[in-house]
């Protein structure tokens, strides 16, 4: 077996038994990338020599000692490229520092290995907005892997990585995890430091794990969580032992089923799989309760106002002076305009324009301010719901992975498919996608994920429930 086929715990066992060294593991992962990634496009780059140098003095007794982790291309790892799958940065920016998540991984003995493909600056749900190259779903190469952390999900699913980190602003960990049949966990806002992530929408972004098992997700989350003096939005709360939630009984756990998430637009075959997973939980003694999240219908509009507004401000720094691509021009304004016009892709430009519009004087009250008020209503919906239930179960995405090109000419159709994931980011709560079956389409078996949402800092509940689904 190639080390890339292993989960984190299997790899750690192989190290303990002396069957493998971290250098062996890195070399075999590199050979599996060589063999398979040409068709998939999950990696933008990987540097075996750099990783081998790091593996040389790794302490195997640490919790992630010698475990290679693939990193989404917007998370800074010192000495590695960080291009955000954008032409404005790729080949022109090497991280001079570690993000807090990568620092914590390294302190736990992990080796950041490989930069994963993504939608440019994390804007998208299909990876078709990558400014560098397409990424394909390992279960059907004609289909999207999901996005924006499509590469991170694809490399874990294709067994060209043991585990990966992604980020989730409106579903970008959970949705590709669902489409690729892996586990993806979005931590509660503030659970994990955002220091060193290239910001898309700062009030929504969170980094989290994409893994082969729920136990691996718990272990990675454990490692990257906790307060950070470099991110004032990172919460000081103590980090519980997430791995202790694995294997805990779900008897008596109250599971809310939001009626708005099982309504029109949901593919009946996806629904069937999701309902079967929920039945599994109730057979184990969990109690299901119908709930309502009445402001769901406003979530997509609210998200695409707030996220674009924040993005338009965050991406102002890419001006051709401080970072990345630098266009030739005679005066400063032309220089800014040309650098950005040449460097950014269409979707990024669309979002900057939308975001600038909703923040402009005269429209601010009608769009941005109103969206902030609706965001509070959405958050209140969840607060009410969590008075009655411990976790909320739903689909992750209304359909299985669609064909490459199917929705790329219709941005609105793409945005609407984010309906089940984005509210969690607006409310700041945590969520996980755990594989719950497959749907047969066009000769392929396409994975379906069950989404479990937990209250803010309620990761233990969703890990416990997700593990019960996984254990079947
Ligand atoms: N699909 C959503 C968007 O395009 C979410 C992206 C994300 O979570 N980074 O904005």
Coordinates of C-alpha atoms and ligand atoms in Angstrom, one line a residue:
X1 CA 0.0 0.0 0.0
X2 CA 1.2 3.5 -0.8
X3 CA 1.4 5.9 2.2
X4 CA -0.9 8.2 0.4
X5 CA -3.7 5.6 0.7
X6 CA -3.4 5.8 4.5
X7 CA -5.5 7.9 6.9
X8 CA -3.5 9.8 9.5
X9 CA -4.0 7.2 12.2
X10 CA -2.9 4.4 9.8
X11 CA 0.2 6.3 8.9
X12 CA 1.0 7.0 12.5
X13 CA 0.6 3.2 13.2
X14 CA 3.0 2.4 10.3
X15 CA 5.5 4.8 11.9
X16 CA 5.1 3.3 15.3
X17 CA 5.6 -0.2 14.0
X18 CA 8.7 0.9 12.1
X19 CA 7.2 -0.1 8.7
X20 CA 7.8 3.3 7.3
X21 CA 9.7 6.6 7.9
X22 CA 8.3 10.0 7.1
X23 CA 10.8 10.2 4.2
X24 CA 9.4 7.0 2.8
X25 CA 5.9 8.3 3.2
X26 CA 6.7 11.6 1.4
X27 CA 8.4 9.8 -1.5
X28 CA 5.5 7.5 -2.0
X29 CA 3.0 10.3 -1.8
X30 CA 5.1 12.2 -4.4
X31 CA 5.0 9.1 -6.7
X32 CA 1.3 8.8 -6.3
X33 CA 1.0 12.5 -7.3
X34 CA 3.2 11.8 -10.3
X35 CA 1.0 8.9 -11.2
X36 CA -2.5 10.3 -10.7
X37 CA -2.6 14.0 -10.4
X38 CA -2.0 14.8 -14.0
X39 CA -5.6 13.8 -14.7
X40 CA -7.1 15.3 -11.6
X41 CA -5.2 18.6 -11.1
X42 CA -5.6 18.7 -7.3
X43 CA -2.1 20.1 -6.8
X44 CA -0.7 23.4 -8.0
X45 CA 2.8 22.5 -6.8
X46 CA 4.7 20.4 -4.4
X47 CA 8.3 20.4 -3.3
X48 CA 9.6 17.0 -2.2
X49 CA 13.1 18.2 -1.4
X50 CA 11.8 20.9 1.0
X51 CA 9.5 18.4 2.7
X52 CA 12.3 15.8 3.0
X53 CA 14.5 18.4 4.6
X54 CA 11.8 19.1 7.1
X55 CA 11.1 15.4 7.7
X56 CA 14.8 14.8 8.6
X57 CA 14.4 16.1 12.2
X58 CA 10.7 15.5 12.9
X59 CA 9.8 14.2 16.3
X60 CA 7.6 11.1 15.8
X61 CA 6.3 11.2 19.3
X62 CA 4.3 14.4 18.6
X63 CA 0.6 14.0 17.8
X64 CA 1.1 14.5 14.1
X65 CA 4.8 13.5 14.0
X66 CA 5.8 13.0 10.3
X67 CA 2.3 13.4 8.9
X68 CA 2.3 15.2 5.5
X69 CA -0.7 17.6 5.1
X70 CA -1.6 19.2 1.8
X71 CA -2.4 22.9 2.1
X72 CA -4.9 25.0 0.2
X73 CA -3.0 27.6 -1.9
X74 CA -4.2 30.6 0.2
X75 CA -2.7 29.5 3.5
X76 CA 0.8 30.9 4.1
X77 CA 3.5 28.3 4.8
X78 CA 7.0 29.8 5.1
X79 CA 9.2 29.2 2.1
X80 CA 6.4 27.9 0.0
X81 CA 4.4 29.5 -2.8
X82 CA 1.0 31.0 -1.9
X83 CA -0.7 32.0 -5.1
X84 CA -4.4 31.6 -4.3
X85 CA -4.7 29.9 -7.7
X86 CA -4.5 33.4 -9.1
X87 CA -2.4 34.8 -11.9
X88 CA -1.8 37.9 -9.8
X89 CA 0.3 36.0 -7.3
X90 CA 1.3 32.6 -8.7
X91 CA 5.0 32.4 -9.4
X92 CA 5.4 35.9 -7.9
X93 CA 4.9 35.4 -4.2
X94 CA 6.6 33.0 -1.7
X95 CA 5.4 33.1 1.9
X96 CA 7.8 34.8 4.2
X97 CA 6.1 33.5 7.3
X98 CA 3.8 30.7 8.6
X99 CA 0.1 31.2 9.1
X100 CA -0.9 30.3 12.7
X101 CA -2.6 27.0 11.4
X102 CA 0.6 26.0 9.7
X103 CA 2.7 26.9 12.6
X104 CA 0.5 24.8 14.9
X105 CA 0.7 21.9 12.4
X106 CA 4.5 22.1 12.4
X107 CA 4.6 22.3 16.2
X108 CA 2.6 19.1 16.3
X109 CA 5.1 17.4 13.9
X110 CA 3.2 17.6 10.7
X111 CA 4.9 18.4 7.4
X112 CA 3.0 20.9 5.1
X113 CA 3.4 19.1 1.7
X114 CA 1.8 20.4 -1.5
X115 CA -0.2 23.4 -2.5
X116 CA -3.8 22.5 -3.5
X117 CA -5.8 23.8 -6.3
X118 CA -8.8 26.1 -5.6
X119 CA -11.2 28.6 -7.1
X120 CA -9.2 31.9 -7.4
X121 CA -9.1 33.6 -4.0
X122 CA -11.7 31.0 -2.8
X123 CA -14.5 32.5 -4.9
X124 CA -16.5 29.7 -6.3
X125 CA -18.2 26.3 -5.8
X126 CA -16.7 24.2 -8.5
X127 CA -13.0 24.9 -8.9
X128 CA -13.7 26.1 -12.4
X129 CA -12.5 29.6 -11.3
X130 CA -9.0 28.5 -10.7
X131 CA -6.7 30.9 -12.5
X132 CA -4.1 28.2 -13.1
X133 CA -5.7 24.9 -14.2
X134 CA -8.9 22.9 -13.8
X135 CA -9.4 20.4 -11.0
X136 CA -11.5 17.3 -11.6
X137 CA -13.5 15.0 -9.4
X138 CA -11.6 11.7 -8.8
X139 CA -15.0 9.8 -8.9
X140 CA -15.8 11.1 -12.4
X141 CA -13.2 13.2 -14.3
X142 CA -15.9 15.0 -16.3
X143 CA -17.3 16.5 -13.1
X144 CA -16.3 19.3 -10.8
X145 CA -14.8 18.4 -7.4
X146 CA -16.7 21.2 -5.8
X147 CA -15.1 24.4 -4.4
X148 CA -13.5 26.4 -3.5
X149 CA -11.3 23.9 -1.6
X150 CA -11.7 21.5 -4.6
X151 CA -8.1 20.5 -4.7
X152 CA -7.9 19.7 -1.0
X153 CA -11.0 17.5 -1.3
X154 CA -9.8 15.9 -4.6
X155 CA -6.3 15.0 -3.3
X156 CA -7.7 13.3 -0.2
X157 CA -10.3 11.4 -2.2
X158 CA -7.8 10.4 -4.9
X159 CA -5.3 9.1 -2.3
X160 CA -2.7 11.5 -3.4
X161 CA -2.6 13.0 0.1
X162 CA -3.2 11.7 3.6
X163 CA -5.1 14.8 4.7
X164 CA -5.5 18.4 3.8
X165 CA -6.4 21.9 5.0
X166 CA -9.0 24.0 3.3
X167 CA -11.0 27.1 4.1
X168 CA -14.7 27.7 4.3
X169 CA -16.3 31.1 3.8
X170 CA -19.7 29.9 2.5
X171 CA -19.2 26.1 2.2
X172 CA -15.8 25.7 0.7
X173 CA -14.8 22.9 2.9
X174 CA -18.1 21.1 3.3
X175 CA -19.3 21.2 -0.3
X176 CA -16.2 19.8 -2.0
X177 CA -15.9 17.2 0.8
X178 CA -19.5 16.1 0.0
X179 CA -18.8 16.0 -3.8
X180 CA -15.6 14.0 -3.4
X181 CA -16.7 11.6 -0.6
X182 CA -14.4 12.8 2.2
X183 CA -14.9 14.4 5.6
X184 CA -14.7 18.2 5.8
X185 CA -15.1 20.2 8.9
X186 CA -15.8 24.0 9.2
X187 CA -14.9 25.2 12.7
X188 CA -17.0 27.8 14.5
X189 CA -16.0 31.3 13.7
X190 CA -13.2 32.2 16.0
X191 CA -12.2 28.6 16.9
X192 CA -9.2 28.7 14.5
X193 CA -6.9 31.6 13.9
X194 CA -7.2 33.4 10.5
X195 CA -3.7 34.9 10.8
X196 CA -1.8 34.1 7.6
X197 CA -4.9 33.1 5.5
X198 CA -5.2 35.3 2.5
X199 CA -8.5 36.9 3.4
X200 CA -11.6 36.6 1.2
X201 CA -14.4 37.7 3.6
X202 CA -12.9 38.2 7.0
X203 CA -16.2 37.9 9.0
X204 CA -16.9 34.5 7.4
X205 CA -13.5 32.8 6.7
X206 CA -12.4 29.7 8.7
X207 CA -9.7 27.1 8.0
X208 CA -10.4 23.5 8.7
X209 CA -9.6 19.9 7.8
X210 CA -10.5 17.6 4.9
X211 CA -9.7 14.0 5.8
X212 CA -10.5 10.4 5.2
X213 CA -12.1 9.8 8.6
X214 CA -13.9 11.7 11.2
X215 CA -11.2 10.8 13.8
X216 CA -8.6 12.4 11.5
X217 CA -10.7 15.6 11.2
X218 CA -11.0 15.7 15.1
X219 CA -7.2 15.3 15.4
X220 CA -6.4 18.0 12.9
X221 CA -9.0 20.4 14.4
X222 CA -7.5 19.8 17.8
X223 CA -4.1 20.8 16.4
X224 CA -5.1 24.0 14.7
X225 CA -7.6 25.4 17.2
X226 CA -7.1 27.8 20.0
X227 CA -6.5 31.5 20.8
X228 CA -4.0 33.5 18.7
X229 CA -2.6 36.9 19.7
X230 CA -2.3 37.8 16.0
X231 CA -6.0 37.4 15.3
X232 CA -8.3 39.4 17.5
X233 CA -11.4 37.5 16.3
X234 CA -9.9 34.2 17.4
X235 CA -11.6 33.2 20.7
X236 CA -9.7 32.6 23.9
X237 CA -12.0 29.7 25.0
X238 CA -10.2 26.5 26.0
X239 CA -10.0 23.8 23.3
X240 CA -11.7 20.6 24.4
X241 CA -10.3 17.2 23.5
X242 CA -12.2 16.7 20.2
X243 CA -10.8 13.2 19.7
X244 CA -12.7 12.2 22.9
X245 CA -16.0 12.7 21.1
X246 CA -15.2 9.8 18.7
X247 CA -17.2 6.8 19.6
X248 CA -19.5 8.5 22.1
X249 CA -23.1 7.4 22.2
X250 CA -25.6 9.5 20.3
X251 CA -28.5 8.2 22.4
X252 CA -30.7 11.1 23.4
X253 CA -29.0 13.5 21.0
X254 CA -31.6 15.9 19.6
X255 CA -31.3 16.4 15.9
X256 CA -33.2 19.2 14.2
X257 CA -34.4 18.8 10.6
X258 CA -35.0 22.2 9.1
X259 CA -38.0 22.0 6.8
X260 CA -36.6 24.7 4.5
X261 CA -33.6 22.4 3.8
X262 CA -35.6 19.5 2.5
X263 CA -37.9 21.5 0.2
X264 CA -38.1 22.1 -3.5
X265 CA -34.9 22.0 -5.4
X266 CA -33.3 19.1 -3.6
X267 CA -32.4 16.2 -5.8
X268 CA -34.6 13.2 -4.7
X269 CA -31.7 10.8 -4.8
X270 CA -29.6 13.1 -2.6
X271 CA -32.5 13.4 -0.2
X272 CA -32.8 9.6 0.0
X273 CA -29.2 9.2 1.1
X274 CA -29.4 12.0 3.6
X275 CA -32.6 10.6 5.1
X276 CA -31.0 7.2 5.3
X277 CA -28.1 8.6 7.3
X278 CA -30.5 10.5 9.6
X279 CA -32.5 7.2 10.1
X280 CA -29.2 5.5 11.1
X281 CA -28.8 8.2 13.8
X282 CA -32.4 7.7 15.1
X283 CA -31.9 3.9 15.1
X284 CA -28.9 4.6 17.4
X285 CA -31.2 6.4 19.8
X286 CA -31.0 10.0 18.6
X287 CA -34.2 12.0 18.6
X288 CA -35.3 13.9 15.4
X289 CA -37.3 17.1 15.6
X290 CA -38.6 19.1 12.8
X291 CA -37.4 22.7 13.0
X292 CA -37.7 25.9 11.0
X293 CA -35.0 28.3 9.9
X294 CA -37.5 30.9 8.4
X295 CA -34.9 33.3 7.0
X296 CA -33.2 30.6 4.8
X297 CA -34.7 32.2 1.7
X298 CA -32.7 35.4 2.3
X299 CA -29.4 33.6 3.0
X300 CA -27.9 33.6 -0.6
X301 CA -28.6 37.2 -1.2
X302 CA -27.3 38.2 2.2
X303 CA -24.1 36.2 1.8
X304 CA -23.3 37.5 -1.7
X305 CA -23.7 41.1 -0.4
X306 CA -21.5 40.7 2.7
X307 CA -18.9 38.4 1.2
X308 CA -18.4 40.6 -1.9
X309 CA -18.3 43.8 0.2
X310 CA -15.5 42.3 2.4
X311 CA -13.7 40.9 -0.6
X312 CA -13.7 44.2 -2.4
X313 CA -11.9 45.7 0.6
X314 CA -9.6 42.8 1.2
X315 CA -8.4 42.5 -2.4
X316 CA -7.6 46.2 -2.6
X317 CA -4.1 45.3 -1.5
X318 CA -3.3 43.5 -4.7
X319 CA -2.3 46.7 -6.5
X320 CA 0.8 45.6 -8.5
X321 CA 3.0 47.6 -6.0
X322 CA 3.0 45.5 -2.8
X323 CA 2.3 42.0 -4.2
X324 CA 2.4 40.0 -7.3
X325 CA 1.9 40.8 -10.9
X326 CA 3.2 44.2 -11.9
X327 CA 2.0 45.7 -15.2
X328 CA 4.0 48.2 -17.2
X329 CA 2.5 51.7 -17.1
X330 CA 3.5 55.3 -17.3
X331 CA 1.4 56.6 -14.4
X332 CA 0.3 55.1 -11.1
X333 CA -3.5 54.9 -11.7
X334 CA -2.9 53.1 -15.1
X335 CA -0.5 50.9 -13.3
X336 CA -3.1 49.9 -10.7
X337 CA -5.7 49.3 -13.3
X338 CA -3.6 47.3 -15.7
X339 CA -2.0 45.1 -12.9
X340 CA -5.5 44.2 -11.6
X341 CA -7.1 43.8 -15.0
X342 CA -4.3 41.4 -16.1
X343 CA -4.0 39.6 -12.8
X344 CA -7.5 38.9 -11.7
X345 CA -9.9 36.4 -13.3
X346 CA -13.5 37.1 -14.3
X347 CA -15.2 35.9 -11.1
X348 CA -12.9 37.8 -8.9
X349 CA -13.5 41.0 -10.9
X350 CA -17.3 40.4 -10.8
X351 CA -17.1 40.1 -7.0
X352 CA -14.9 43.2 -6.6
X353 CA -17.4 45.2 -8.7
X354 CA -20.4 43.9 -6.8
X355 CA -18.8 44.5 -3.5
X356 CA -17.8 48.0 -4.4
X357 CA -21.3 48.7 -5.6
X358 CA -23.0 47.5 -2.4
X359 CA -20.7 49.7 -0.3
X360 CA -21.0 52.8 -2.4
X361 CA -22.7 55.8 -0.9
X362 CA -26.3 55.9 -1.9
X363 CA -26.5 52.1 -2.0
X364 CA -24.9 51.2 1.3
X365 CA -28.1 51.5 3.3
X366 CA -30.1 49.6 0.7
X367 CA -27.7 46.7 0.4
X368 CA -24.9 46.3 2.9
X369 CA -26.7 47.7 5.9
X370 CA -29.8 45.7 5.2
X371 CA -27.8 42.5 4.6
X372 CA -26.2 43.0 8.0
X373 CA -29.6 43.2 9.6
X374 CA -30.8 40.1 7.8
X375 CA -27.6 38.4 9.0
X376 CA -28.7 39.0 12.5
X377 CA -32.1 37.4 11.7
X378 CA -30.4 34.4 10.3
X379 CA -28.2 34.1 13.4
X380 CA -31.3 34.4 15.6
X381 CA -33.0 31.6 13.7
X382 CA -30.1 29.3 14.6
X383 CA -30.1 30.5 18.2
X384 CA -33.8 29.6 18.5
X385 CA -33.3 26.3 16.9
X386 CA -30.4 25.4 19.2
X387 CA -32.6 26.0 22.2
X388 CA -34.5 22.9 21.1
X389 CA -31.8 20.7 19.4
X390 CA -28.2 19.8 19.8
X391 CA -27.3 19.4 16.1
X392 CA -29.0 20.2 12.8
X393 CA -28.9 17.7 10.0
X394 CA -29.3 18.5 6.3
X395 CA -27.9 17.9 2.8
X396 CA -24.7 19.8 2.0
X397 CA -25.5 20.5 -1.6
X398 CA -28.8 20.1 -3.5
X399 CA -27.3 17.9 -6.2
X400 CA -24.3 15.6 -6.6
X401 CA -21.2 17.0 -8.4
X402 CA -22.3 18.5 -11.7
X403 CA -20.5 18.3 -15.1
X404 CA -17.6 20.7 -15.7
X405 CA -19.0 23.6 -17.7
X406 CA -22.6 22.9 -16.7
X407 CA -23.1 26.0 -14.6
X408 CA -20.0 28.1 -15.4
X409 CA -21.9 30.5 -17.7
X410 CA -24.6 31.1 -15.1
X411 CA -23.1 32.6 -11.9
X412 CA -26.5 32.9 -10.3
X413 CA -27.3 29.2 -10.6
X414 CA -23.9 28.5 -9.0
X415 CA -24.6 30.9 -6.1
X416 CA -28.0 29.4 -5.5
X417 CA -26.5 25.9 -5.0
X418 CA -24.8 27.3 -1.9
X419 CA -28.1 27.5 -0.1
X420 CA -27.5 24.8 2.6
X421 CA -23.9 25.8 3.5
X422 CA -23.7 29.6 3.7
X423 CA -26.1 30.3 6.6
X424 CA -23.6 28.5 8.9
X425 CA -20.9 31.0 8.0
X426 CA -23.3 34.0 8.4
X427 CA -24.3 32.6 11.9
X428 CA -20.7 31.7 12.9
X429 CA -21.6 28.1 13.8
X430 CA -19.7 24.9 13.0
X431 CA -20.5 22.3 10.5
X432 CA -19.2 19.0 9.1
X433 CA -19.8 17.0 5.9
X434 CA -19.6 13.3 6.3
X435 CA -20.0 10.8 3.4
X436 CA -23.5 9.1 3.5
X437 CA -23.8 7.3 0.3
X438 CA -23.7 7.6 -3.5
X439 CA -25.9 8.5 -6.4
X440 CA -25.5 6.7 -9.7
X441 CA -25.3 9.1 -12.6
X442 CA -24.1 8.5 -16.1
X443 CA -22.2 5.4 -15.1
X444 CA -20.5 7.0 -12.1
X445 CA -21.2 6.6 -8.4
X446 CA -21.2 10.1 -7.1
X447 CA -20.7 10.7 -3.4
X448 CA -23.3 12.5 -1.2
X449 CA -22.5 14.2 2.1
X450 CA -24.6 14.6 5.2
X451 CA -24.2 18.1 6.8
X452 CA -24.3 18.3 10.6
X453 CA -24.4 21.8 12.0
X454 CA -23.6 22.5 15.7
X455 CA -23.8 25.6 17.8
X456 CA -20.9 28.0 18.1
X457 CA -18.1 26.1 19.7
X458 CA -20.2 22.9 19.6
X459 CA -17.7 20.9 17.5
X460 CA -17.9 17.9 19.9
X461 CA -21.5 17.3 19.1
X462 CA -21.1 17.2 15.3
X463 CA -17.9 15.1 15.6
X464 CA -19.8 12.6 17.7
X465 CA -22.8 12.4 15.4
X466 CA -20.6 12.3 12.2
X467 CA -18.6 9.5 13.6
X468 CA -21.8 7.5 14.4
X469 CA -22.8 8.0 10.7
X470 CA -19.4 6.9 9.5
X471 CA -19.3 3.9 11.8
X472 CA -22.7 2.9 10.4
Ligands
LIG1 N1 -19.3 29.1 -3.0 C1 -19.1 30.2 -2.1 C2 -18.6 31.4 -2.9 O1 -18.3 31.3 -4.0 C3 -18.3 29.9 -1.0 C4 -16.9 30.0 -1.2 C5 -16.0 29.7 0.0 O2 -16.5 29.2 1.0 N2 -14.8 30.1 0.0 O3 -18.5 32.5 -2.3

